[in-house]
Tab-separated table of C-alpha atoms in Angstrom:
chain	number	residue	atom	x	y	z
A	1	UNK	CA	-124.328	80.771	-126.849
A	2	UNK	CA	-127.599	78.873	-126.821
A	3	UNK	CA	-128.384	75.994	-124.509
A	4	UNK	CA	-129.095	72.800	-126.441
A	5	UNK	CA	-132.496	71.421	-125.527
A	6	UNK	CA	-131.191	67.962	-124.699
A	7	UNK	CA	-128.676	69.435	-122.266
A	8	UNK	CA	-131.023	71.588	-120.232
A	9	UNK	CA	-131.873	70.386	-116.702
A	10	UNK	CA	-134.457	67.674	-117.185
A	11	UNK	CA	-136.861	68.714	-114.454
A	12	UNK	CA	-137.587	72.106	-116.012
A	13	UNK	CA	-136.897	73.815	-112.676
A	14	UNK	CA	-135.171	76.780	-114.302
A	15	UNK	CA	-138.107	77.524	-116.580
A	16	UNK	CA	-140.541	77.229	-113.629
A	17	UNK	CA	-138.334	79.642	-111.667
A	18	UNK	CA	-138.374	82.104	-114.560
A	19	UNK	CA	-142.150	81.806	-114.820
A	20	UNK	CA	-142.563	82.474	-111.094
A	21	UNK	CA	-140.353	85.550	-111.325
A	22	UNK	CA	-142.448	86.877	-114.228
A	23	UNK	CA	-145.656	86.202	-112.308
A	24	UNK	CA	-144.170	87.873	-109.248
A	25	UNK	CA	-143.635	91.146	-111.111
A	26	UNK	CA	-145.834	94.227	-110.767
A	27	UNK	CA	-148.249	92.917	-113.424
A	28	UNK	CA	-149.861	90.331	-111.148
A	29	UNK	CA	-150.822	92.704	-108.304
A	30	UNK	CA	-152.398	94.986	-110.936
A	31	UNK	CA	-154.369	92.065	-112.381
A	32	UNK	CA	-155.525	91.114	-108.877
A	33	UNK	CA	-156.772	94.656	-108.248
A	34	UNK	CA	-158.647	94.707	-111.582
A	35	UNK	CA	-160.308	91.338	-110.871
A	36	UNK	CA	-161.243	92.489	-107.356
A	37	UNK	CA	-162.887	95.653	-108.681
A	38	UNK	CA	-164.699	93.751	-111.440
A	39	UNK	CA	-166.020	91.083	-109.051
A	40	UNK	CA	-167.202	93.739	-106.582
A	41	UNK	CA	-169.073	95.683	-109.260
A	42	UNK	CA	-170.667	92.594	-110.825
A	43	UNK	CA	-171.581	91.124	-107.423
A	44	UNK	CA	-173.170	94.408	-106.374
A	45	UNK	CA	-175.270	95.148	-109.477
A	46	UNK	CA	-176.511	91.573	-110.048
A	47	UNK	CA	-179.399	90.005	-108.085
A	48	UNK	CA	-178.832	87.985	-104.917
A	49	UNK	CA	-179.249	84.735	-106.878
A	50	UNK	CA	-175.955	85.319	-108.764
A	51	UNK	CA	-172.912	84.565	-106.599
A	52	UNK	CA	-170.114	86.460	-108.342
A	53	UNK	CA	-168.233	86.814	-105.042
A	54	UNK	CA	-166.893	83.262	-105.354
A	55	UNK	CA	-164.463	84.599	-107.970
A	56	UNK	CA	-162.583	86.313	-105.132
A	57	UNK	CA	-160.849	82.947	-104.700
A	58	UNK	CA	-158.892	83.819	-107.869
A	59	UNK	CA	-157.660	86.999	-106.176
A	60	UNK	CA	-156.590	85.058	-103.077
A	61	UNK	CA	-154.702	82.534	-105.206
A	62	UNK	CA	-152.982	85.331	-107.131
A	63	UNK	CA	-151.993	87.015	-103.868
A	64	UNK	CA	-150.143	83.852	-102.799
A	65	UNK	CA	-147.734	84.451	-105.709
A	66	UNK	CA	-146.555	87.894	-104.618
A	67	UNK	CA	-147.453	87.970	-100.894
A	68	UNK	CA	-146.269	86.202	-97.792
A	69	UNK	CA	-148.682	84.720	-95.228
A	70	UNK	CA	-149.693	88.060	-93.675
A	71	UNK	CA	-150.311	89.525	-97.134
A	72	UNK	CA	-152.554	86.615	-98.135
A	73	UNK	CA	-154.531	87.023	-94.908
A	74	UNK	CA	-154.946	90.741	-95.597
A	75	UNK	CA	-156.162	90.118	-99.154
A	76	UNK	CA	-158.570	87.461	-97.850
A	77	UNK	CA	-159.951	89.888	-95.272
A	78	UNK	CA	-160.469	92.562	-97.948
A	79	UNK	CA	-162.275	90.108	-100.223
A	80	UNK	CA	-164.517	88.936	-97.372
A	81	UNK	CA	-165.354	92.532	-96.460
A	82	UNK	CA	-166.180	93.390	-100.071
A	83	UNK	CA	-168.426	90.318	-100.260
A	84	UNK	CA	-170.443	91.512	-97.281
A	85	UNK	CA	-170.587	95.100	-98.596
A	86	UNK	CA	-171.823	93.837	-101.996
A	87	UNK	CA	-174.547	91.849	-100.248
A	88	UNK	CA	-175.699	94.974	-98.402
A	89	UNK	CA	-175.639	97.114	-101.553
A	90	UNK	CA	-177.324	94.591	-103.866
A	91	UNK	CA	-180.627	96.246	-104.980
A	92	UNK	CA	-182.884	93.247	-105.735
A	93	UNK	CA	-183.340	89.502	-105.781
A	94	UNK	CA	-184.247	86.772	-103.317
A	95	UNK	CA	-182.854	87.820	-99.925
A	96	UNK	CA	-182.541	84.249	-98.597
A	97	UNK	CA	-180.664	83.167	-101.715
A	98	UNK	CA	-178.381	86.132	-101.173
A	99	UNK	CA	-177.584	85.021	-97.627
A	100	UNK	CA	-176.844	81.483	-98.834
A	101	UNK	CA	-174.675	82.641	-101.731
A	102	UNK	CA	-172.780	85.101	-99.521
A	103	UNK	CA	-172.136	82.374	-96.941
A	104	UNK	CA	-170.862	80.021	-99.665
A	105	UNK	CA	-168.586	82.757	-101.047
A	106	UNK	CA	-167.157	83.494	-97.604
A	107	UNK	CA	-166.517	79.804	-97.025
A	108	UNK	CA	-164.824	79.503	-100.432
A	109	UNK	CA	-162.601	82.503	-99.672
A	110	UNK	CA	-161.728	81.065	-96.260
A	111	UNK	CA	-160.920	77.602	-97.646
A	112	UNK	CA	-158.800	79.060	-100.453
A	113	UNK	CA	-156.928	81.226	-97.940
A	114	UNK	CA	-156.229	78.190	-95.774
A	115	UNK	CA	-154.872	76.240	-98.759
A	116	UNK	CA	-152.766	79.192	-99.929
A	117	UNK	CA	-151.195	79.543	-96.470
A	118	UNK	CA	-150.510	75.801	-96.313
A	119	UNK	CA	-148.789	75.996	-99.714
A	120	UNK	CA	-146.701	78.956	-98.541
A	121	UNK	CA	-145.738	77.098	-95.351
A	122	UNK	CA	-144.752	74.023	-97.354
A	123	UNK	CA	-142.646	76.200	-99.659
A	124	UNK	CA	-140.808	77.768	-96.716
A	125	UNK	CA	-140.182	74.338	-95.180
A	126	UNK	CA	-138.849	73.128	-98.525
A	127	UNK	CA	-136.477	76.089	-98.745
A	128	UNK	CA	-135.278	75.417	-95.187
A	129	UNK	CA	-134.718	71.729	-95.926
A	130	UNK	CA	-132.846	72.645	-99.097
A	131	UNK	CA	-130.628	75.038	-97.118
A	132	UNK	CA	-129.899	72.290	-94.574
A	133	UNK	CA	-129.017	69.872	-97.365
A	134	UNK	CA	-126.742	72.433	-98.990
A	135	UNK	CA	-125.020	73.036	-95.659
A	136	UNK	CA	-124.503	69.304	-95.210
A	137	UNK	CA	-122.994	69.091	-98.691
A	138	UNK	CA	-120.576	71.936	-97.922
A	139	UNK	CA	-119.497	70.358	-94.643
A	140	UNK	CA	-119.055	66.980	-96.371
A	141	UNK	CA	-116.875	68.581	-99.051
A	142	UNK	CA	-114.804	70.361	-96.416
A	143	UNK	CA	-114.440	67.083	-94.518
A	144	UNK	CA	-113.041	65.447	-97.625
A	145	UNK	CA	-110.621	68.368	-97.992
A	146	UNK	CA	-109.615	68.450	-94.304
A	147	UNK	CA	-106.068	67.181	-94.849
A	148	UNK	CA	-105.481	69.633	-97.696
A	149	UNK	CA	-106.885	72.538	-95.674
A	150	UNK	CA	-104.706	71.604	-92.680
A	151	UNK	CA	-101.666	71.559	-94.960
A	152	UNK	CA	-102.664	74.899	-96.470
A	153	UNK	CA	-102.953	76.527	-93.018
A	154	UNK	CA	-99.737	74.870	-91.837
A	155	UNK	CA	-97.660	76.614	-94.526
A	156	UNK	CA	-98.164	80.218	-93.310
A	157	UNK	CA	-97.892	79.061	-89.682
A	158	UNK	CA	-94.532	77.427	-90.415
A	159	UNK	CA	-93.429	80.600	-92.208
A	160	UNK	CA	-94.457	82.679	-89.179
A	161	UNK	CA	-92.292	80.504	-86.910
A	162	UNK	CA	-89.334	80.766	-89.299
A	163	UNK	CA	-89.621	84.551	-89.533
A	164	UNK	CA	-90.083	84.868	-85.762
A	165	UNK	CA	-86.877	82.875	-85.158
A	166	UNK	CA	-85.061	85.067	-87.686
A	167	UNK	CA	-86.391	88.170	-85.965
A	168	UNK	CA	-85.081	86.858	-82.623
A	169	UNK	CA	-81.619	86.302	-84.108
A	170	UNK	CA	-81.487	89.821	-85.545
A	171	UNK	CA	-82.563	91.222	-82.162
A	172	UNK	CA	-79.740	89.355	-80.378
A	173	UNK	CA	-77.168	90.531	-82.881
A	174	UNK	CA	-74.707	93.247	-81.811
A	175	UNK	CA	-75.827	95.752	-82.806
A	176	UNK	CA	-79.429	94.637	-83.610
A	177	UNK	CA	-80.174	94.788	-87.332
A	178	UNK	CA	-83.311	96.941	-87.349
A	179	UNK	CA	-83.812	96.669	-91.110
A	180	UNK	CA	-83.870	92.853	-91.019
A	181	UNK	CA	-86.083	92.923	-87.933
A	182	UNK	CA	-88.586	95.114	-89.787
A	183	UNK	CA	-88.552	92.768	-92.806
A	184	UNK	CA	-89.136	89.733	-90.560
A	185	UNK	CA	-92.063	91.413	-88.776
A	186	UNK	CA	-93.620	92.420	-92.129
A	187	UNK	CA	-93.318	88.817	-93.333
A	188	UNK	CA	-94.954	87.568	-90.114
A	189	UNK	CA	-97.901	89.951	-90.662
A	190	UNK	CA	-98.274	88.824	-94.299
A	191	UNK	CA	-98.215	85.127	-93.338
A	192	UNK	CA	-100.692	85.698	-90.503
A	193	UNK	CA	-103.088	87.438	-92.916
A	194	UNK	CA	-102.711	84.549	-95.371
A	195	UNK	CA	-103.609	82.026	-92.642
A	196	UNK	CA	-106.524	84.222	-91.573
A	197	UNK	CA	-107.845	84.330	-95.158
A	198	UNK	CA	-107.752	80.524	-95.386
A	199	UNK	CA	-109.630	80.156	-92.094
A	200	UNK	CA	-112.143	82.809	-93.199
A	201	UNK	CA	-112.908	80.908	-96.413
A	202	UNK	CA	-113.327	77.610	-94.577
A	203	UNK	CA	-115.484	79.190	-91.870
A	204	UNK	CA	-117.705	80.910	-94.449
A	205	UNK	CA	-118.383	77.611	-96.207
A	206	UNK	CA	-118.912	75.681	-92.952
A	207	UNK	CA	-121.266	78.226	-91.377
A	208	UNK	CA	-124.975	77.681	-91.795
A	209	UNK	CA	-126.714	80.982	-92.404
A	210	UNK	CA	-129.692	82.510	-94.114
A	211	UNK	CA	-129.502	83.486	-97.777
A	212	UNK	CA	-127.800	86.888	-97.925
A	213	UNK	CA	-127.817	88.488	-101.349
A	214	UNK	CA	-125.490	91.384	-102.045
A	215	UNK	CA	-123.175	92.632	-104.795
A	216	UNK	CA	-120.779	89.789	-105.630
A	217	UNK	CA	-117.939	89.648	-108.131
A	218	UNK	CA	-117.896	86.189	-109.735
A	219	UNK	CA	-114.134	86.456	-110.319
A	220	UNK	CA	-113.615	86.933	-106.563
A	221	UNK	CA	-115.711	83.821	-105.935
A	222	UNK	CA	-113.633	81.784	-108.398
A	223	UNK	CA	-110.320	83.019	-107.016
A	224	UNK	CA	-111.369	82.266	-103.418
A	225	UNK	CA	-112.284	78.692	-104.327
A	226	UNK	CA	-109.110	78.103	-106.331
A	227	UNK	CA	-107.067	79.402	-103.377
A	228	UNK	CA	-108.941	77.094	-101.013
A	229	UNK	CA	-108.294	74.122	-103.306
A	230	UNK	CA	-104.558	74.785	-103.804
A	231	UNK	CA	-103.310	71.997	-101.543
A	232	UNK	CA	-105.531	69.360	-103.113
A	233	UNK	CA	-104.638	70.554	-106.604
A	234	UNK	CA	-100.923	70.223	-105.801
A	235	UNK	CA	-101.499	66.849	-104.164
A	236	UNK	CA	-103.360	65.527	-107.236
A	237	UNK	CA	-100.946	67.293	-109.606
A	238	UNK	CA	-103.763	69.178	-111.326
A	239	UNK	CA	-103.209	72.611	-112.841
A	240	UNK	CA	-105.994	75.203	-112.918
A	241	UNK	CA	-105.792	77.805	-115.673
A	242	UNK	CA	-108.128	80.766	-115.343
A	243	UNK	CA	-109.253	83.165	-118.039
A	244	UNK	CA	-111.403	85.698	-116.201
A	245	UNK	CA	-112.920	88.661	-117.994
A	246	UNK	CA	-112.269	91.985	-116.297
A	247	UNK	CA	-115.390	93.884	-117.372
A	248	UNK	CA	-118.020	91.624	-115.815
A	249	UNK	CA	-121.077	93.215	-114.183
A	250	UNK	CA	-121.474	92.412	-110.464
A	251	UNK	CA	-123.935	89.706	-109.477
A	252	UNK	CA	-126.703	90.257	-106.953
A	253	UNK	CA	-126.387	86.997	-105.040
A	254	UNK	CA	-125.110	85.035	-102.066
A	255	UNK	CA	-121.292	84.805	-102.005
A	256	UNK	CA	-121.127	81.546	-100.018
A	257	UNK	CA	-123.692	79.748	-102.171
A	258	UNK	CA	-121.922	80.756	-105.372
A	259	UNK	CA	-118.655	79.581	-103.794
A	260	UNK	CA	-120.310	76.236	-103.163
A	261	UNK	CA	-121.258	75.904	-106.834
A	262	UNK	CA	-117.728	76.643	-108.061
A	263	UNK	CA	-116.201	74.429	-105.348
A	264	UNK	CA	-118.442	71.515	-106.318
A	265	UNK	CA	-117.720	71.877	-110.038
A	266	UNK	CA	-113.975	72.174	-109.429
A	267	UNK	CA	-113.973	69.162	-107.070
A	268	UNK	CA	-115.923	67.114	-109.627
A	269	UNK	CA	-113.434	68.110	-112.329
A	270	UNK	CA	-110.507	66.897	-110.185
A	271	UNK	CA	-112.327	63.610	-109.503
A	272	UNK	CA	-113.040	63.181	-113.221
A	273	UNK	CA	-109.353	63.672	-114.065
A	274	UNK	CA	-108.281	61.206	-111.363
A	275	UNK	CA	-110.717	58.646	-112.793
A	276	UNK	CA	-109.159	58.907	-116.261
A	277	UNK	CA	-105.561	57.623	-116.185
A	278	UNK	CA	-103.328	59.344	-118.708
A	279	UNK	CA	-105.630	62.344	-119.123
A	280	UNK	CA	-104.338	65.881	-119.347
A	281	UNK	CA	-104.232	67.040	-115.745
A	282	UNK	CA	-105.561	70.511	-116.357
A	283	UNK	CA	-108.778	72.353	-115.541
A	284	UNK	CA	-109.755	75.518	-117.374
A	285	UNK	CA	-112.057	78.062	-115.738
A	286	UNK	CA	-113.395	80.978	-117.765
A	287	UNK	CA	-115.720	83.854	-116.974
A	288	UNK	CA	-117.321	86.111	-119.559
A	289	UNK	CA	-120.482	88.020	-120.368
A	290	UNK	CA	-123.419	86.451	-122.184
A	291	UNK	CA	-126.261	88.451	-123.733
A	292	UNK	CA	-124.523	91.626	-122.448
A	293	UNK	CA	-125.829	91.428	-118.864
A	294	UNK	CA	-125.551	87.731	-117.965
A	295	UNK	CA	-122.350	86.378	-116.409
A	296	UNK	CA	-121.206	83.039	-117.853
A	297	UNK	CA	-118.777	80.674	-116.090
A	298	UNK	CA	-117.259	77.565	-117.717
A	299	UNK	CA	-115.373	74.794	-115.897
A	300	UNK	CA	-113.697	72.447	-118.395
A	301	UNK	CA	-111.691	69.286	-117.743
A	302	UNK	CA	-110.182	66.430	-119.768
A	303	UNK	CA	-111.329	63.720	-117.380
A	304	UNK	CA	-113.507	60.671	-117.719
A	305	UNK	CA	-116.400	62.654	-119.196
A	306	UNK	CA	-120.135	62.010	-118.960
A	307	UNK	CA	-121.737	58.731	-120.001
A	308	UNK	CA	-124.004	59.164	-123.079
A	309	UNK	CA	-127.105	58.095	-121.153
A	310	UNK	CA	-126.286	60.139	-118.073
A	311	UNK	CA	-126.780	63.627	-119.470
A	312	UNK	CA	-130.535	63.724	-118.885
A	313	UNK	CA	-130.287	62.828	-115.167
A	314	UNK	CA	-126.994	64.570	-114.425
A	315	UNK	CA	-128.569	67.222	-112.193
A	316	UNK	CA	-131.186	64.985	-110.558
A	317	UNK	CA	-130.986	64.461	-106.797
A	318	UNK	CA	-129.313	61.260	-105.559
A	319	UNK	CA	-128.003	60.427	-109.044
A	320	UNK	CA	-124.238	60.079	-108.686
A	321	UNK	CA	-121.710	59.081	-111.342
A	322	UNK	CA	-119.037	58.525	-108.676
A	323	UNK	CA	-118.718	55.366	-106.638
A	324	UNK	CA	-119.878	56.108	-103.109
A	325	UNK	CA	-121.103	59.562	-104.115
A	326	UNK	CA	-124.129	61.104	-102.399
A	327	UNK	CA	-125.600	62.420	-105.638
A	328	UNK	CA	-126.652	65.782	-104.200
A	329	UNK	CA	-123.801	68.079	-105.301
A	330	UNK	CA	-124.982	68.894	-108.813
A	331	UNK	CA	-128.619	68.963	-107.709
A	332	UNK	CA	-127.772	71.587	-105.089
A	333	UNK	CA	-125.729	73.516	-107.671
A	334	UNK	CA	-128.775	73.638	-109.930
A	335	UNK	CA	-131.033	74.812	-107.084
A	336	UNK	CA	-128.581	77.558	-106.114
A	337	UNK	CA	-128.114	78.824	-109.662
A	338	UNK	CA	-131.857	78.752	-110.386
A	339	UNK	CA	-132.571	80.632	-107.132
A	340	UNK	CA	-130.245	83.319	-108.512
A	341	UNK	CA	-132.277	83.448	-111.755
A	342	UNK	CA	-129.680	81.583	-113.827
A	343	UNK	CA	-129.204	78.238	-115.549
A	344	UNK	CA	-126.647	75.433	-115.361
A	345	UNK	CA	-125.907	72.738	-117.928
A	346	UNK	CA	-123.145	70.420	-119.143
A	347	UNK	CA	-121.698	69.542	-122.538
A	348	UNK	CA	-119.293	66.740	-123.484
A	349	UNK	CA	-115.976	67.847	-124.949
A	350	UNK	CA	-115.056	66.786	-128.477
A	351	UNK	CA	-111.942	64.903	-127.408
A	352	UNK	CA	-112.200	64.039	-123.704
A	353	UNK	CA	-113.844	65.255	-120.540
A	354	UNK	CA	-116.763	67.614	-120.051
A	355	UNK	CA	-117.539	71.285	-119.599
A	356	UNK	CA	-119.996	72.630	-117.050
A	357	UNK	CA	-121.534	76.037	-117.730
A	358	UNK	CA	-123.671	78.279	-115.579
A	359	UNK	CA	-125.087	81.743	-116.067
A	360	UNK	CA	-126.237	84.268	-113.485
A	361	UNK	CA	-127.892	87.616	-114.245
A	362	UNK	CA	-125.660	90.620	-113.647
A	363	UNK	CA	-126.891	93.396	-111.382
A	364	UNK	CA	-128.022	95.485	-114.367
A	365	UNK	CA	-130.469	92.635	-115.097
A	366	UNK	CA	-131.339	91.856	-111.483
A	367	UNK	CA	-134.481	89.755	-111.105
A	368	UNK	CA	-137.143	90.910	-108.593
């Protein structure tokens, strides 16, 4: 499946992410080393009047792509040291010009290092702000689902009470029915585990934590979200049909963030169906492979659909198609998927509703 150009995220964030990942590969450090060696040789063999050392700023800028702050500082220190060594080893030329050119080169390296560190700091602050915004979106979604979650937890708790009362009756019987007692206790354990699973899912989504990438099965993510949404789905009389491929490669990603993407898309699909009276109250979720190693997920509904002019800004921040919506859900989904090296897009259905697609690289195609 190819992504139609008019349906790709309008900001080009995915393609910038891909470019950064390519630049962050082993090729760039090698290029930086080659440039460093070339600048050192040229700066050493040329007269003092030629200031080749200023080209070390290119090396510092390249280092900001594949290094953190300490790495950039180390590269800057190496370049400054090489500049001084070249000045000492330079065989001829005007000595005073050499001092001036060396001083200018050192200042240029220092200024470039300062700017590179400021850019890195701004990037980290942006990532932190994005994480805070994503956490707020998760908590907001859970707040909207509070009644459904309470109902979902109440079911196993009520079953535990019923089985406990039954167990008490079998104990008081003469003689006690040990077989029935054992069945009641087993049912209590099962219901307690079911309640614990619900609380675990809610807690995972509500907890603010750092990005933790590990092996994740996308089918497990989908099933967890569908289980968490069961009460709301029953309340809104919406059926979810899943068609999940069994031979999918694992994803190297963050389980909670991927849950948030599926939860947001599923919640939006329910809202779209509720906004379209008389629509088929069914959501179809599929998972499959794409290009052998990519994992593709589709969430399809027969709801109100997407306005013709809204496709280009669908994933922009603070652009909501729902009355009273915050307009950050789909934007956060795009950021999460792109941070995992994937892409997300939407297509209108031929009859009614819309389909949201996203791809994430499988572990065999893990991005660096």
